CSV table of N, CA and C in Angstrom, one decimal:
chain,number,residue,atom,x,y,z
A,1,MET,N,-4.6,-4.0,-44.8
A,1,MET,CA,-5.5,-3.2,-44.8
A,1,MET,C,-6.7,-3.2,-44.0
A,2,PRO,N,-7.1,-2.3,-43.3
A,2,PRO,CA,-8.2,-2.7,-42.6
A,2,PRO,C,-9.5,-2.9,-43.3
A,3,LEU,N,-9.7,-2.6,-44.3
A,3,LEU,CA,-11.1,-2.5,-45.4
A,3,LEU,C,-11.5,-4.0,-45.2
A,4,PRO,N,-10.7,-5.3,-45.9
A,4,PRO,CA,-11.2,-6.4,-46.0
A,4,PRO,C,-11.4,-6.8,-44.5
A,5,THR,N,-10.5,-6.6,-43.7
A,5,THR,CA,-10.8,-6.9,-42.2
A,5,THR,C,-12.2,-6.4,-41.7
A,6,ALA,N,-12.3,-5.2,-41.7
A,6,ALA,CA,-13.6,-5.0,-41.7
A,6,ALA,C,-15.1,-5.7,-42.1
A,7,GLU,N,-14.9,-5.9,-43.6
A,7,GLU,CA,-15.8,-6.8,-44.5
A,7,GLU,C,-16.0,-8.1,-43.7
A,8,GLY,N,-14.9,-8.7,-43.2
A,8,GLY,CA,-14.9,-10.3,-42.9
A,8,GLY,C,-15.5,-10.0,-41.3
A,9,VAL,N,-14.9,-9.2,-40.7
A,9,VAL,CA,-15.7,-9.0,-39.3
A,9,VAL,C,-17.3,-8.8,-39.2
A,10,PHE,N,-17.7,-7.9,-40.1
A,10,PHE,CA,-19.1,-7.8,-40.4
A,10,PHE,C,-19.8,-9.0,-40.8
A,11,ALA,N,-19.3,-9.5,-41.9
A,11,ALA,CA,-20.0,-10.8,-42.5
A,11,ALA,C,-20.1,-11.8,-41.2
A,12,LYS,N,-19.1,-12.1,-40.6
A,12,LYS,CA,-19.0,-13.1,-39.3
A,12,LYS,C,-20.2,-12.5,-38.4
A,13,LEU,N,-20.3,-11.4,-37.9
A,13,LEU,CA,-21.4,-11.1,-37.2
A,13,LEU,C,-22.8,-11.0,-37.8
A,14,LEU,N,-22.8,-11.0,-39.1
A,14,LEU,CA,-24.1,-11.3,-39.7
A,14,LEU,C,-24.6,-12.7,-39.8
A,15,LYS,N,-23.6,-13.7,-40.0
A,15,LYS,CA,-23.7,-15.0,-40.1
A,15,LYS,C,-24.3,-15.6,-38.7
A,16,GLU,N,-23.4,-15.0,-37.9
A,16,GLU,CA,-23.7,-15.5,-36.4
A,16,GLU,C,-25.1,-15.2,-36.0
A,17,GLN,N,-25.6,-13.9,-36.5
A,17,GLN,CA,-27.2,-13.6,-36.3
A,17,GLN,C,-28.0,-14.2,-37.2
A,18,ASN,N,-27.8,-15.0,-38.0
A,18,ASN,CA,-28.3,-15.5,-39.3
A,18,ASN,C,-29.3,-14.6,-40.2
A,19,ILE,N,-28.3,-13.2,-40.1
A,19,ILE,CA,-28.9,-12.1,-41.2
A,19,ILE,C,-28.3,-11.8,-42.2
A,20,GLU,N,-27.6,-12.6,-42.7
A,20,GLU,CA,-26.6,-12.2,-43.9
A,20,GLU,C,-27.1,-12.1,-45.1
A,21,ASP,N,-28.5,-12.4,-45.0
A,21,ASP,CA,-29.3,-12.4,-46.6
A,21,ASP,C,-29.7,-11.1,-46.7
A,22,TYR,N,-29.8,-10.1,-45.6
A,22,TYR,CA,-30.4,-8.9,-45.7
A,22,TYR,C,-29.0,-7.6,-46.2
A,23,PHE,N,-27.9,-8.3,-46.2
A,23,PHE,CA,-26.9,-7.3,-46.9
A,23,PHE,C,-25.9,-7.6,-48.1
A,24,VAL,N,-25.7,-6.8,-48.5
A,24,VAL,CA,-24.6,-7.1,-49.6
A,24,VAL,C,-23.4,-6.2,-49.0
A,25,LEU,N,-22.1,-6.7,-48.9
A,25,LEU,CA,-20.9,-6.3,-48.4
A,25,LEU,C,-19.9,-6.3,-49.5
A,26,ASP,N,-18.9,-5.2,-49.6
A,26,ASP,CA,-18.1,-5.3,-50.3
A,26,ASP,C,-17.0,-4.0,-50.0
A,27,SER,N,-16.0,-4.5,-49.9
A,27,SER,CA,-14.7,-3.4,-49.3
A,27,SER,C,-14.1,-3.1,-50.5
A,28,ALA,N,-13.8,-1.9,-50.5
A,28,ALA,CA,-12.8,-1.0,-51.7
A,28,ALA,C,-12.2,-0.1,-51.4
A,29,GLY,N,-11.2,0.3,-51.8
A,29,GLY,CA,-10.2,1.2,-51.5
A,29,GLY,C,-10.5,2.4,-52.5
A,30,THR,N,-9.9,3.7,-51.8
A,30,THR,CA,-10.1,4.7,-52.5
A,30,THR,C,-8.8,5.1,-53.7
A,31,HIS,N,-7.8,4.0,-53.2
A,31,HIS,CA,-6.6,3.9,-54.1
A,31,HIS,C,-6.6,2.8,-55.1
A,32,ALA,N,-5.9,2.8,-56.1
A,32,ALA,CA,-5.5,1.5,-56.9
A,32,ALA,C,-4.4,0.5,-56.4
A,33,HIS,N,-3.9,1.0,-55.1
A,33,HIS,CA,-3.1,0.0,-54.5
A,33,HIS,C,-3.6,-1.4,-54.3
A,34,HIS,N,-2.7,-2.5,-54.7
A,34,HIS,CA,-3.0,-3.9,-54.7
A,34,HIS,C,-4.4,-4.3,-55.1
A,35,VAL,N,-5.0,-3.7,-56.1
A,35,VAL,CA,-6.0,-4.1,-56.8
A,35,VAL,C,-6.0,-5.7,-57.4
A,36,GLY,N,-6.8,-6.5,-56.8
A,36,GLY,CA,-6.9,-7.8,-57.3
A,36,GLY,C,-6.1,-8.8,-56.4
A,37,GLU,N,-5.7,-8.1,-55.6
A,37,GLU,CA,-4.7,-9.0,-54.5
A,37,GLU,C,-5.6,-9.1,-53.3
A,38,PRO,N,-5.1,-10.3,-52.5
A,38,PRO,CA,-6.1,-10.6,-51.3
A,38,PRO,C,-5.5,-9.9,-50.2
A,39,PRO,N,-6.1,-10.1,-49.2
A,39,PRO,CA,-5.5,-9.2,-47.9
A,39,PRO,C,-4.0,-9.9,-47.4
A,40,ASP,N,-3.5,-8.7,-46.7
A,40,ASP,CA,-1.9,-9.0,-46.2
A,40,ASP,C,-2.0,-10.5,-45.5
A,41,LEU,N,-1.2,-11.5,-45.5
A,41,LEU,CA,-1.1,-12.7,-44.7
A,41,LEU,C,-1.2,-12.4,-43.3
A,42,ARG,N,-0.7,-11.6,-42.8
A,42,ARG,CA,-0.7,-11.2,-41.4
A,42,ARG,C,-2.2,-11.0,-40.9
A,43,ALA,N,-2.8,-10.1,-41.9
A,43,ALA,CA,-4.3,-10.0,-41.4
A,43,ALA,C,-5.1,-11.2,-41.4
A,44,GLN,N,-4.8,-11.9,-42.4
A,44,GLN,CA,-5.3,-13.3,-42.7
A,44,GLN,C,-4.9,-14.0,-41.4
A,45,HIS,N,-3.8,-14.3,-41.1
A,45,HIS,CA,-3.8,-15.1,-39.7
A,45,HIS,C,-4.1,-14.4,-38.7
A,46,ALA,N,-4.2,-13.3,-38.4
A,46,ALA,CA,-5.0,-12.8,-37.0
A,46,ALA,C,-6.6,-12.9,-37.1
A,47,ALA,N,-7.2,-12.9,-38.1
A,47,ALA,CA,-8.7,-13.1,-38.6
A,47,ALA,C,-8.9,-14.2,-38.2
A,48,LEU,N,-8.2,-15.0,-38.7
A,48,LEU,CA,-8.3,-16.9,-38.6
A,48,LEU,C,-8.2,-17.1,-37.3
A,49,GLU,N,-7.6,-16.3,-36.4
A,49,GLU,CA,-7.4,-16.7,-34.9
A,49,GLU,C,-8.8,-16.2,-34.5
A,50,ARG,N,-9.5,-15.6,-34.8
A,50,ARG,CA,-11.0,-15.3,-34.5
A,50,ARG,C,-12.0,-16.2,-35.2
A,51,ASP,N,-11.7,-16.9,-36.0
A,51,ASP,CA,-12.5,-17.7,-37.2
A,51,ASP,C,-13.2,-16.7,-37.9
A,52,ILE,N,-12.6,-15.6,-38.5
A,52,ILE,CA,-12.8,-15.0,-39.5
A,52,ILE,C,-12.0,-15.1,-40.8
A,53,GLU,N,-12.7,-15.3,-42.1
A,53,GLU,CA,-12.3,-15.8,-43.0
A,53,GLU,C,-11.9,-14.7,-43.8
A,54,LEU,N,-10.7,-14.4,-44.3
A,54,LEU,CA,-10.7,-13.3,-45.5
A,54,LEU,C,-9.8,-13.6,-46.7
A,55,THR,N,-9.6,-14.9,-47.0
A,55,THR,CA,-8.9,-15.4,-47.9
A,55,THR,C,-9.5,-15.2,-49.2
A,56,HIS,N,-10.8,-15.3,-49.3
A,56,HIS,CA,-11.5,-15.1,-50.6
A,56,HIS,C,-11.7,-13.8,-51.0
A,57,LEU,N,-11.2,-12.9,-50.3
A,57,LEU,CA,-11.5,-11.1,-50.5
A,57,LEU,C,-10.3,-10.9,-51.4
A,58,ARG,N,-10.8,-9.9,-52.3
A,58,ARG,CA,-9.8,-9.2,-53.3
A,58,ARG,C,-9.9,-7.8,-53.2
A,59,ALA,N,-8.8,-7.0,-53.2
A,59,ALA,CA,-8.8,-5.4,-53.3
A,59,ALA,C,-9.3,-4.9,-54.7
A,60,ARG,N,-10.2,-4.2,-54.6
A,60,ARG,CA,-10.7,-3.3,-55.5
A,60,ARG,C,-10.9,-1.9,-55.3
A,61,LYS,N,-11.2,-1.0,-56.2
A,61,LYS,CA,-11.0,0.6,-55.9
A,61,LYS,C,-12.5,0.9,-56.2
A,62,VAL,N,-13.0,1.9,-55.4
A,62,VAL,CA,-14.2,2.2,-55.5
A,62,VAL,C,-14.5,2.9,-56.8
A,63,ILE,N,-15.7,2.7,-57.4
A,63,ILE,CA,-16.1,3.1,-58.5
A,63,ILE,C,-17.3,4.0,-58.3
A,64,MET,N,-17.6,4.9,-59.5
A,64,MET,CA,-18.7,5.7,-59.3
A,64,MET,C,-19.9,5.2,-58.9
A,65,GLY,N,-20.3,3.8,-59.3
A,65,GLY,CA,-21.4,3.2,-59.1
A,65,GLY,C,-21.7,2.8,-57.8
A,66,ASP,N,-20.6,2.9,-57.0
A,66,ASP,CA,-20.8,2.2,-55.7
A,66,ASP,C,-21.5,3.3,-54.9
A,67,PHE,N,-21.5,4.7,-55.2
A,67,PHE,CA,-22.1,5.8,-54.5
A,67,PHE,C,-23.7,5.4,-54.5
A,68,GLU,N,-24.0,5.2,-55.8
A,68,GLU,CA,-25.8,5.2,-56.0
A,68,GLU,C,-25.9,3.6,-55.5
A,69,ASP,N,-24.9,2.7,-55.4
A,69,ASP,CA,-25.6,1.2,-55.2
A,69,ASP,C,-25.4,0.7,-53.8
A,70,PHE,N,-24.7,1.5,-53.1
A,70,PHE,CA,-24.7,1.0,-51.8
A,70,PHE,C,-25.4,1.9,-50.8
A,71,ASP,N,-25.8,1.5,-49.7
A,71,ASP,CA,-26.3,2.2,-48.9
A,71,ASP,C,-25.6,3.1,-47.7
A,72,PHE,N,-24.4,2.6,-47.6
A,72,PHE,CA,-23.5,3.2,-46.6
A,72,PHE,C,-22.2,2.9,-47.3
A,73,LEU,N,-21.2,4.0,-47.1
A,73,LEU,CA,-19.8,3.8,-47.5
A,73,LEU,C,-19.1,4.4,-46.2
A,74,LEU,N,-18.5,3.3,-45.7
A,74,LEU,CA,-18.1,3.5,-44.4
A,74,LEU,C,-16.2,3.8,-44.4
A,75,ALA,N,-15.7,5.0,-44.2
A,75,ALA,CA,-14.5,5.0,-44.4
A,75,ALA,C,-13.5,4.7,-43.3
A,76,MET,N,-12.5,4.4,-43.1
A,76,MET,CA,-11.6,3.8,-42.2
A,76,MET,C,-10.8,5.0,-41.6
A,77,ASP,N,-10.4,6.1,-42.4
A,77,ASP,CA,-9.7,7.2,-41.9
A,77,ASP,C,-9.9,8.4,-42.6
A,78,ASP,N,-9.3,9.5,-42.1
A,78,ASP,CA,-9.5,10.8,-42.7
A,78,ASP,C,-9.2,10.9,-43.9
A,79,ASP,N,-8.0,10.3,-44.8
A,79,ASP,CA,-7.5,10.4,-46.2
A,79,ASP,C,-8.5,9.9,-46.9
A,80,ASN,N,-9.2,8.7,-46.3
A,80,ASN,CA,-10.2,8.0,-47.3
A,80,ASN,C,-11.5,8.5,-47.2
A,81,TYR,N,-11.9,9.0,-46.0
A,81,TYR,CA,-13.1,9.9,-46.0
A,81,TYR,C,-13.0,11.1,-46.8
A,82,ASP,N,-12.2,11.8,-47.0
A,82,ASP,CA,-11.9,13.0,-47.9
A,82,ASP,C,-11.8,12.4,-49.3
A,83,ALA,N,-11.3,11.4,-49.6
A,83,ALA,CA,-11.5,10.9,-51.2
A,83,ALA,C,-12.7,10.5,-51.4
A,84,LEU,N,-13.5,9.9,-50.5
A,84,LEU,CA,-14.9,9.6,-50.9
A,84,LEU,C,-15.6,10.6,-50.9
A,85,MET,N,-15.4,11.8,-50.3
A,85,MET,CA,-16.3,13.1,-50.5
A,85,MET,C,-15.9,13.8,-51.5
A,86,ASP,N,-14.7,13.8,-51.8
A,86,ASP,CA,-14.3,14.5,-53.2
A,86,ASP,C,-14.9,13.8,-54.3
A,87,SER,N,-15.1,12.6,-54.5
A,87,SER,CA,-15.4,12.0,-55.8
A,87,SER,C,-16.8,11.6,-55.7
A,88,CYS,N,-17.6,11.9,-54.6
A,88,CYS,CA,-19.0,11.4,-54.4
A,88,CYS,C,-19.9,12.7,-55.3
A,89,PRO,N,-20.8,12.1,-55.9
A,89,PRO,CA,-21.7,13.1,-56.2
A,89,PRO,C,-22.7,13.6,-55.2
A,90,ASP,N,-22.8,14.9,-55.2
A,90,ASP,CA,-23.6,15.6,-54.0
A,90,ASP,C,-24.7,14.7,-53.2
A,91,GLU,N,-25.4,14.3,-54.2
A,91,GLU,CA,-26.7,13.4,-53.9
A,91,GLU,C,-26.5,12.4,-53.0
A,92,TYR,N,-25.3,11.9,-52.9
A,92,TYR,CA,-25.0,10.6,-52.2
A,92,TYR,C,-24.1,11.0,-51.1
A,93,LYS,N,-23.6,12.2,-50.8
A,93,LYS,CA,-22.8,12.4,-49.6
A,93,LYS,C,-23.4,11.9,-48.4
A,94,ASN,N,-24.5,11.9,-48.1
A,94,ASN,CA,-24.9,11.5,-47.1
A,94,ASN,C,-24.7,9.8,-46.7
A,95,LYS,N,-24.3,9.3,-47.7
A,95,LYS,CA,-24.0,7.6,-47.5
A,95,LYS,C,-22.8,7.6,-46.8
A,96,ILE,N,-21.8,8.6,-46.8
A,96,ILE,CA,-20.4,8.4,-46.2
A,96,ILE,C,-20.4,8.9,-44.8
A,97,SER,N,-19.6,7.7,-44.1
A,97,SER,CA,-19.6,8.0,-42.7
A,97,SER,C,-18.4,7.4,-42.4
A,98,TYR,N,-17.6,7.5,-41.1
A,98,TYR,CA,-16.4,7.1,-40.6
A,98,TYR,C,-17.2,5.7,-40.2
A,99,PHE,N,-16.5,4.6,-40.0
A,99,PHE,CA,-16.8,3.6,-39.8
A,99,PHE,C,-16.6,3.4,-38.1
A,100,LEU,N,-15.8,4.3,-37.5
A,100,LEU,CA,-15.4,3.8,-36.1
A,100,LEU,C,-16.4,5.0,-35.5
A,101,ASP,N,-17.4,5.7,-36.1
A,101,ASP,CA,-18.3,6.4,-35.6
A,101,ASP,C,-19.6,5.7,-35.0
A,102,PHE,N,-19.5,4.4,-35.3
A,102,PHE,CA,-20.3,3.5,-34.8
A,102,PHE,C,-19.7,3.0,-33.5
A,103,ALA,N,-18.7,3.1,-33.1
A,103,ALA,CA,-18.0,2.6,-31.8
A,103,ALA,C,-17.4,3.8,-31.2
A,104,PRO,N,-18.2,4.6,-30.5
A,104,PRO,CA,-18.0,6.1,-29.9
A,104,PRO,C,-16.8,5.8,-28.7
A,105,GLN,N,-16.9,4.6,-28.0
A,105,GLN,CA,-16.4,4.1,-27.0
A,105,GLN,C,-15.0,4.0,-27.4
A,106,LEU,N,-14.8,4.1,-28.8
A,106,LEU,CA,-13.1,4.0,-28.9
A,106,LEU,C,-12.3,5.0,-29.0
A,107,ALA,N,-13.2,6.4,-28.9
A,107,ALA,CA,-12.7,7.5,-28.9
A,107,ALA,C,-11.8,8.0,-29.9
A,108,THR,N,-11.9,7.6,-31.3
A,108,THR,CA,-11.0,8.0,-32.4
A,108,THR,C,-12.3,7.6,-33.5
A,109,ARG,N,-11.8,8.4,-34.7
A,109,ARG,CA,-12.5,8.0,-36.1
A,109,ARG,C,-11.8,7.2,-36.9
A,110,GLU,N,-10.4,7.3,-36.5
A,110,GLU,CA,-9.4,6.5,-37.6
A,110,GLU,C,-8.9,5.2,-37.1
A,111,VAL,N,-9.2,4.1,-38.2
A,111,VAL,CA,-8.6,3.0,-38.0
A,111,VAL,C,-7.1,3.0,-38.2
A,112,PRO,N,-6.1,2.6,-37.2
A,112,PRO,CA,-4.8,2.8,-37.6
A,112,PRO,C,-4.2,2.0,-38.6
A,113,ASP,N,-3.3,2.2,-39.4
A,113,ASP,CA,-2.5,1.2,-40.4
A,113,ASP,C,-2.0,0.2,-39.5
A,114,PRO,N,-2.5,-1.0,-39.8
A,114,PRO,CA,-1.9,-2.3,-38.8
A,114,PRO,C,-0.4,-2.6,-39.3
A,115,TYR,N,0.0,-2.2,-40.1
A,115,TYR,CA,1.4,-2.8,-41.1
A,115,TYR,C,2.6,-2.8,-39.8
A,116,PHE,N,2.7,-1.7,-39.4
A,116,PHE,CA,3.8,-1.5,-38.6
A,116,PHE,C,3.7,-1.5,-37.2
A,117,GLY,N,2.7,-2.3,-36.8
A,117,GLY,CA,2.4,-2.5,-35.2
A,117,GLY,C,2.7,-4.0,-35.0
A,118,GLY,N,3.0,-4.7,-35.9
A,118,GLY,CA,3.3,-5.9,-35.6
A,118,GLY,C,2.1,-6.7,-35.4
A,119,LYS,N,2.1,-7.8,-34.5
A,119,LYS,CA,0.8,-8.7,-34.5
A,119,LYS,C,-0.2,-7.8,-33.7
A,120,TYR,N,0.4,-7.0,-32.9
A,120,TYR,CA,-0.6,-6.2,-32.1
A,120,TYR,C,-1.3,-5.4,-33.0
A,121,GLY,N,-0.8,-4.6,-34.0
A,121,GLY,CA,-1.5,-3.9,-35.0
A,121,GLY,C,-2.7,-4.7,-35.7
A,122,PHE,N,-2.5,-5.7,-35.9
A,122,PHE,CA,-3.6,-6.4,-36.5
A,122,PHE,C,-4.8,-6.6,-35.5
A,123,ASP,N,-4.2,-7.2,-34.2
A,123,ASP,CA,-5.3,-7.5,-33.3
A,123,ASP,C,-6.1,-5.9,-32.8
A,124,GLN,N,-5.4,-5.2,-32.9
A,124,GLN,CA,-5.9,-3.7,-32.7
A,124,GLN,C,-7.0,-3.5,-33.7
A,125,VAL,N,-6.9,-3.6,-34.9
A,125,VAL,CA,-7.7,-3.4,-36.0
A,125,VAL,C,-9.0,-3.9,-35.7
A,126,LEU,N,-8.5,-5.6,-35.5
A,126,LEU,CA,-9.6,-6.6,-35.4
A,126,LEU,C,-10.6,-6.1,-34.2
A,127,ASP,N,-10.0,-5.7,-33.3
A,127,ASP,CA,-10.8,-5.2,-32.0
A,127,ASP,C,-12.0,-4.2,-32.4
A,128,MET,N,-11.1,-3.2,-33.1
A,128,MET,CA,-11.9,-1.8,-33.5
A,128,MET,C,-12.8,-2.3,-34.6
A,129,ALA,N,-12.7,-3.2,-35.5
A,129,ALA,CA,-13.7,-3.6,-36.3
A,129,ALA,C,-14.9,-4.3,-35.9
A,130,GLU,N,-14.6,-5.1,-34.6
A,130,GLU,CA,-15.5,-5.7,-34.0
A,130,GLU,C,-16.7,-4.8,-33.4
A,131,ALA,N,-15.9,-3.9,-32.6
A,131,ALA,CA,-16.7,-2.9,-32.1
A,131,ALA,C,-17.6,-2.1,-32.7
A,132,ALA,N,-17.2,-1.6,-34.0
A,132,ALA,CA,-17.6,-0.7,-35.0
A,132,ALA,C,-18.8,-1.6,-35.6
A,133,SER,N,-18.4,-2.8,-35.8
A,133,SER,CA,-19.5,-3.6,-36.4
A,133,SER,C,-20.8,-3.9,-35.8
A,134,VAL,N,-20.4,-4.1,-34.6
A,134,VAL,CA,-21.5,-4.4,-33.3
A,134,VAL,C,-22.4,-3.2,-33.3
A,135,GLY,N,-21.7,-2.0,-33.3
A,135,GLY,CA,-22.4,-0.5,-33.0
A,135,GLY,C,-23.1,-0.2,-34.4
A,136,PHE,N,-22.6,-0.5,-35.6
A,136,PHE,CA,-23.3,-0.3,-36.9
A,136,PHE,C,-24.6,-1.1,-36.9
A,137,LEU,N,-24.5,-2.3,-36.6
A,137,LEU,CA,-25.6,-3.3,-36.7
A,137,LEU,C,-26.6,-3.1,-35.8
A,138,THR,N,-26.2,-2.5,-34.5
A,138,THR,CA,-27.3,-2.3,-33.6
A,138,THR,C,-27.9,-0.9,-33.9
A,139,ARG,N,-27.2,-0.1,-34.7
A,139,ARG,CA,-27.9,1.2,-35.4
A,139,ARG,C,-28.9,1.0,-36.3
A,140,LEU,N,-28.5,0.0,-37.2
A,140,LEU,CA,-29.4,-0.4,-38.4
A,140,LEU,C,-30.8,-1.1,-37.6
A,141,GLN,N,-30.7,-1.9,-36.7
A,141,GLN,CA,-31.9,-2.7,-36.2
A,141,GLN,C,-32.7,-1.7,-35.4
A,142,ASN,N,-32.1,-0.8,-34.6
A,142,ASN,CA,-32.8,0.1,-34.0
A,142,ASN,C,-33.7,1.1,-34.8
A,143,ALA,N,-33.0,1.4,-36.3
A,143,ALA,CA,-33.6,2.2,-37.1
A,143,ALA,C,-34.5,1.5,-38.0
A,144,GLY,N,-34.7,0.3,-37.7
A,144,GLY,CA,-35.7,-0.5,-38.2
A,144,GLY,C,-35.3,-0.5,-39.8
A,145,ARG,N,-34.1,-1.0,-40.2
A,145,ARG,CA,-33.4,-1.0,-41.5
A,145,ARG,C,-33.2,-2.4,-41.9
A,146,LEU,N,-33.5,-3.3,-41.2
A,146,LEU,CA,-33.3,-5.0,-41.6
A,146,LEU,C,-34.9,-5.3,-41.9
A,147,ASN,N,-35.5,-4.9,-43.0
A,147,ASN,CA,-36.7,-5.5,-43.4
A,147,ASN,C,-36.9,-6.1,-44.6
A,148,GLU,N,-35.9,-6.3,-45.6
A,148,GLU,CA,-36.4,-7.2,-46.6
A,148,GLU,C,-34.8,-7.9,-47.0
A,149,LYS,N,-35.2,-9.1,-47.6
A,149,LYS,CA,-33.9,-10.0,-47.7
A,149,LYS,C,-33.3,-9.4,-49.2
A,150,ILE,N,-32.2,-9.4,-49.3
A,150,ILE,CA,-31.6,-9.3,-50.7
A,150,ILE,C,-31.6,-10.6,-51.4
A,151,ASN,N,-32.5,-10.2,-52.8
A,151,ASN,CA,-32.4,-11.6,-53.7
A,151,ASN,C,-31.1,-11.4,-54.5
A,152,PRO,N,-30.5,-12.5,-54.8
A,152,PRO,CA,-29.3,-12.8,-55.5
A,152,PRO,C,-29.5,-12.6,-57.1
């Protein structure tokens, strides 16, 4: 599943720039499939080849509190975007966007399902997540959104 991959990629980017204390990251799905499970082993192996650690992540389902607690909810595809919009209270809908909107050079909004593409599928998702992560962080930096550290 691309969600933990995107979280891992973005976490690595933040750590490389020494700004991880400005963020709280958490990936969650719109369906209850695989709750409590780690990412697919193929995703973990592909990520490790890029020094991205995913083994500590566990699947969870989006809860109502996420809409209030997080500043951004980034959907990986149309189905997840629609599910988020359908369940989100109106006052928080502006927090929802497509992750790949931050990588317009990819000319798609949907992260493909890597499971049926062999090793290439997982590498492709990592490439997309890296591009969108850089774009998202750049947008935040340009908007002056990195102004206070998160207190644990």
